[in-house]
Amino acid sequence: MRTIFAILFCLPLCATHASAQALPTGRSSSWDVSLGYIYASHPATLSDRVGQDGLDAAVTVALASRFAIKGDLGYAQSGNLLGAPTHSDVLSYLAGPVFYPVIQPKFDIYTQALFGGARVTGPVPVNGGILIGGWADRFAWEIGGGVDYRLSRSFSLRGGVDYLRTEYFIGPVPTLQGQSNIRLGASLVCMLGSPPWKRRRHL
């Protein structure tokens, strides 16, 4: 949660950044922060899936002309899973490389591979019955991609689709099994400086 608070603190700085004169290329910063909505298709059992809604926050730092490193914190939940009076949620904390194969004046296309962990909670199906709740905090990874569409020198809209692999108790026997989550996201991005290859004229 500290990451989300830090991002909320940094977003107002973008208004000042938008009116400031750009620094020389060699001294420019090259990172951005984003905050937005995610929808996830989450496996409740081996055969059933549920929809989850939540928030995603990220920080991306450029390393080279088309490469960056991203740290990502996502949280999504659904209510009354499997008829139990409790919700299911996924808290993911991931980091990894981002590659930009297409860079245009108005938009960039990116792909990413992130690694870290995910805490999954929710009811557990056991031999025809339901345990009210359980949790598992295990290794997780995510691959996907999307588009950054520039609104101005300081703001962009980001849309993406990702495959997130987690682990939880989803079968009739209470053992950890892999989960295939599909996530759709839309975020507002605040660019706190631009790397040299992304410098544009004022829009």
Protein backbone atom coordinates (compact mmCIF):
# COMPACT_ATOMS: atom_id res chain seq x y z
CA MET A 1 0.00 0.00 0.00
CA ARG A 2 2.95 2.36 0.45
CA THR A 3 3.45 2.30 -3.32
CA ILE A 4 -0.13 3.48 -3.93
CA PHE A 5 0.24 6.33 -1.42
CA ALA A 6 3.52 7.40 -3.03
CA ILE A 7 1.90 7.47 -6.47
CA LEU A 8 -1.07 9.48 -5.23
CA PHE A 9 1.40 11.97 -3.75
CA CYS A 10 3.39 12.23 -7.00
CA LEU A 11 0.46 12.69 -9.40
CA PRO A 12 -0.21 16.35 -8.46
CA LEU A 13 3.37 17.18 -9.39
CA CYS A 14 2.49 16.58 -13.04
CA ALA A 15 0.62 19.86 -13.29
CA THR A 16 3.79 21.75 -12.38
CA HIS A 17 5.86 19.58 -14.70
CA ALA A 18 3.54 20.33 -17.65
CA SER A 19 4.17 24.07 -17.46
CA ALA A 20 7.90 23.85 -16.80
CA GLN A 21 10.50 24.17 -19.54
CA ALA A 22 12.07 20.84 -20.53
CA LEU A 23 15.56 20.18 -19.23
CA PRO A 24 18.41 19.44 -21.64
CA THR A 25 18.34 15.87 -22.89
CA GLY A 26 21.36 14.77 -20.87
CA ARG A 27 19.78 15.87 -17.59
CA SER A 28 16.22 14.73 -18.15
CA SER A 29 14.57 12.23 -15.85
CA SER A 30 13.08 9.12 -17.45
CA TRP A 31 10.35 7.56 -15.35
CA ASP A 32 6.58 7.56 -15.00
CA VAL A 33 3.94 6.55 -12.48
CA SER A 34 0.47 5.19 -13.21
CA LEU A 35 -2.73 4.41 -11.36
CA GLY A 36 -5.81 2.77 -12.82
CA TYR A 37 -8.55 0.16 -12.93
CA ILE A 38 -8.15 -3.57 -13.59
CA TYR A 39 -10.67 -6.29 -14.37
CA ALA A 40 -9.58 -9.91 -13.96
CA SER A 41 -11.05 -13.21 -15.06
CA HIS A 42 -10.15 -15.37 -12.05
CA PRO A 43 -10.53 -19.18 -11.64
CA ALA A 44 -12.80 -20.00 -8.70
CA THR A 45 -12.58 -23.78 -9.27
CA LEU A 46 -11.10 -26.03 -11.94
CA SER A 47 -14.14 -25.34 -14.17
CA ASP A 48 -15.64 -22.01 -13.02
CA ARG A 49 -14.35 -18.45 -13.33
CA VAL A 50 -15.40 -15.18 -11.69
CA GLY A 51 -14.80 -11.52 -12.45
CA GLN A 52 -12.68 -9.40 -10.12
CA ASP A 53 -12.40 -5.60 -9.98
CA GLY A 54 -9.59 -3.58 -8.49
CA LEU A 55 -6.73 -1.09 -8.79
CA ASP A 56 -3.25 -1.21 -10.24
CA ALA A 57 -0.30 1.10 -9.48
CA ALA A 58 3.06 1.04 -11.24
CA VAL A 59 6.39 2.84 -11.59
CA THR A 60 8.40 2.48 -14.83
CA VAL A 61 12.05 3.57 -15.14
CA ALA A 62 13.81 3.74 -18.52
CA LEU A 63 17.17 2.01 -18.84
CA ALA A 64 17.96 2.26 -22.57
CA SER A 65 16.40 3.41 -25.84
CA ARG A 66 13.64 0.79 -25.85
CA PHE A 67 13.97 -0.94 -22.48
CA ALA A 68 12.67 -0.11 -19.02
CA ILE A 69 12.15 -1.72 -15.61
CA LYS A 70 8.67 -1.73 -14.08
CA GLY A 71 7.43 -2.27 -10.55
CA ASP A 72 3.74 -3.13 -10.32
CA LEU A 73 1.26 -3.52 -7.45
CA GLY A 74 -2.22 -4.82 -8.27
CA TYR A 75 -5.27 -5.69 -6.19
CA ALA A 76 -8.58 -7.15 -7.39
CA GLN A 77 -11.47 -8.86 -5.60
CA SER A 78 -14.87 -10.48 -6.07
CA GLY A 79 -17.60 -11.02 -3.50
CA ASN A 80 -19.57 -14.08 -2.31
CA LEU A 81 -17.42 -16.58 -4.17
CA LEU A 82 -18.84 -20.14 -4.35
CA GLY A 83 -21.83 -18.98 -2.30
CA ALA A 84 -19.69 -18.37 0.79
CA PRO A 85 -20.19 -15.15 2.81
CA THR A 86 -16.67 -13.97 2.05
CA HIS A 87 -14.78 -12.50 -0.87
CA SER A 88 -11.84 -13.69 -2.93
CA ASP A 89 -8.95 -11.39 -3.80
CA VAL A 90 -5.54 -11.34 -5.47
CA LEU A 91 -2.77 -8.98 -4.35
CA SER A 92 0.17 -9.13 -6.77
CA TYR A 93 3.57 -7.48 -6.36
CA LEU A 94 5.74 -7.84 -9.46
CA ALA A 95 8.73 -6.32 -11.24
CA GLY A 96 10.54 -6.91 -14.51
CA PRO A 97 11.58 -5.66 -17.97
CA VAL A 98 9.45 -3.71 -20.42
CA PHE A 99 10.24 -3.56 -24.16
CA TYR A 100 8.90 -0.93 -26.59
CA PRO A 101 8.89 -2.40 -30.14
CA VAL A 102 6.88 0.55 -31.58
CA ILE A 103 7.41 4.21 -30.66
CA GLN A 104 5.35 6.88 -32.43
CA PRO A 105 4.67 10.60 -31.81
CA LYS A 106 1.24 9.89 -30.28
CA PHE A 107 1.52 6.33 -28.93
CA ASP A 108 3.90 3.56 -27.88
CA ILE A 109 3.31 -0.20 -27.95
CA TYR A 110 4.93 -2.20 -25.14
CA THR A 111 5.40 -5.78 -24.02
CA GLN A 112 6.40 -6.87 -20.51
CA ALA A 113 7.40 -9.86 -18.39
CA LEU A 114 7.03 -9.36 -14.64
CA PHE A 115 7.98 -11.67 -11.76
CA GLY A 116 7.37 -11.63 -8.03
CA GLY A 117 4.59 -12.92 -5.81
CA ALA A 118 0.83 -12.94 -5.28
CA ARG A 119 -1.29 -13.39 -2.18
CA VAL A 120 -4.56 -15.13 -3.05
CA THR A 121 -7.43 -15.44 -0.57
CA GLY A 122 -10.93 -16.91 -0.68
CA PRO A 123 -13.11 -19.94 0.11
CA VAL A 124 -11.65 -23.39 -0.52
CA PRO A 125 -13.68 -26.23 -2.13
CA VAL A 126 -13.08 -29.50 -0.26
CA ASN A 127 -14.78 -32.83 -1.19
CA GLY A 128 -18.15 -31.33 -2.04
CA GLY A 129 -18.03 -28.75 0.77
CA ILE A 130 -16.64 -25.26 1.23
CA LEU A 131 -14.14 -23.93 3.74
CA ILE A 132 -15.05 -20.32 4.45
CA GLY A 133 -11.60 -18.94 3.78
CA GLY A 134 -7.95 -19.58 3.17
CA TRP A 135 -4.92 -17.83 1.73
CA ALA A 136 -1.68 -18.57 -0.14
CA ASP A 137 1.28 -16.28 -0.80
CA ARG A 138 3.34 -17.80 -3.62
CA PHE A 139 5.60 -17.00 -6.56
CA ALA A 140 3.73 -15.39 -9.48
CA TRP A 141 4.54 -14.12 -12.95
CA GLU A 142 2.82 -12.04 -15.60
CA ILE A 143 3.30 -11.48 -19.34
CA GLY A 144 1.40 -9.12 -21.60
CA GLY A 145 1.43 -5.85 -23.42
CA GLY A 146 -0.50 -2.77 -24.34
CA VAL A 147 -0.51 0.79 -25.66
CA ASP A 148 0.42 4.14 -24.13
CA TYR A 149 -1.53 6.96 -25.85
CA ARG A 150 -0.18 10.43 -25.15
CA LEU A 151 -2.65 13.14 -24.13
CA SER A 152 0.02 15.80 -23.49
CA ARG A 153 3.68 16.09 -22.56
CA SER A 154 2.83 15.00 -19.01
CA PHE A 155 -0.10 12.60 -19.27
CA SER A 156 -0.89 9.40 -21.15
CA LEU A 157 -3.61 6.78 -21.13
CA ARG A 158 -2.43 3.17 -20.85
CA GLY A 159 -4.46 0.15 -21.88
CA GLY A 160 -3.17 -3.39 -21.53
CA VAL A 161 -3.93 -7.10 -21.44
CA ASP A 162 -1.91 -9.49 -19.25
CA TYR A 163 -1.78 -13.16 -18.31
CA LEU A 164 -1.10 -13.58 -14.57
CA ARG A 165 -0.09 -16.98 -13.16
CA THR A 166 -0.85 -17.54 -9.47
CA GLU A 167 -1.43 -20.51 -7.14
CA TYR A 168 -4.36 -21.41 -4.85
CA PHE A 169 -6.60 -24.24 -3.63
CA ILE A 170 -9.07 -24.62 -6.52
CA GLY A 171 -9.64 -28.39 -6.71
CA PRO A 172 -11.59 -30.91 -4.62
CA VAL A 173 -8.35 -31.82 -2.81
CA PRO A 174 -6.88 -28.92 -0.75
CA THR A 175 -3.52 -28.71 -2.53
CA LEU A 176 -2.04 -25.67 -4.26
CA GLN A 177 -2.62 -25.60 -8.00
CA GLY A 178 -1.77 -23.12 -10.75
CA GLN A 179 -4.31 -20.42 -11.67
CA SER A 180 -4.56 -18.68 -15.05
CA ASN A 181 -5.80 -15.10 -14.61
CA ILE A 182 -6.53 -12.74 -17.52
CA ARG A 183 -6.29 -9.07 -16.61
CA LEU A 184 -7.54 -6.03 -18.55
CA GLY A 185 -6.34 -2.64 -17.37
CA ALA A 186 -6.76 1.08 -18.04
CA SER A 187 -4.55 3.63 -16.27
CA LEU A 188 -3.68 7.30 -16.21
CA VAL A 189 0.08 7.75 -16.58
CA CYS A 190 2.02 10.75 -15.27
CA MET A 191 5.36 11.20 -17.06
CA LEU A 192 7.86 12.78 -14.68
CA GLY A 193 10.38 13.54 -17.40
CA SER A 194 10.91 11.83 -20.74
CA PRO A 195 13.86 9.75 -21.95
CA PRO A 196 15.64 11.18 -25.03
CA TRP A 197 13.83 8.91 -27.54
CA LYS A 198 10.42 10.04 -26.25
CA ARG A 199 11.03 13.80 -26.39
CA ARG A 200 8.29 15.44 -28.45
CA ARG A 201 7.32 18.93 -29.43
CA HIS A 202 4.59 20.56 -27.38
CA LEU A 203 1.24 19.02 -28.38
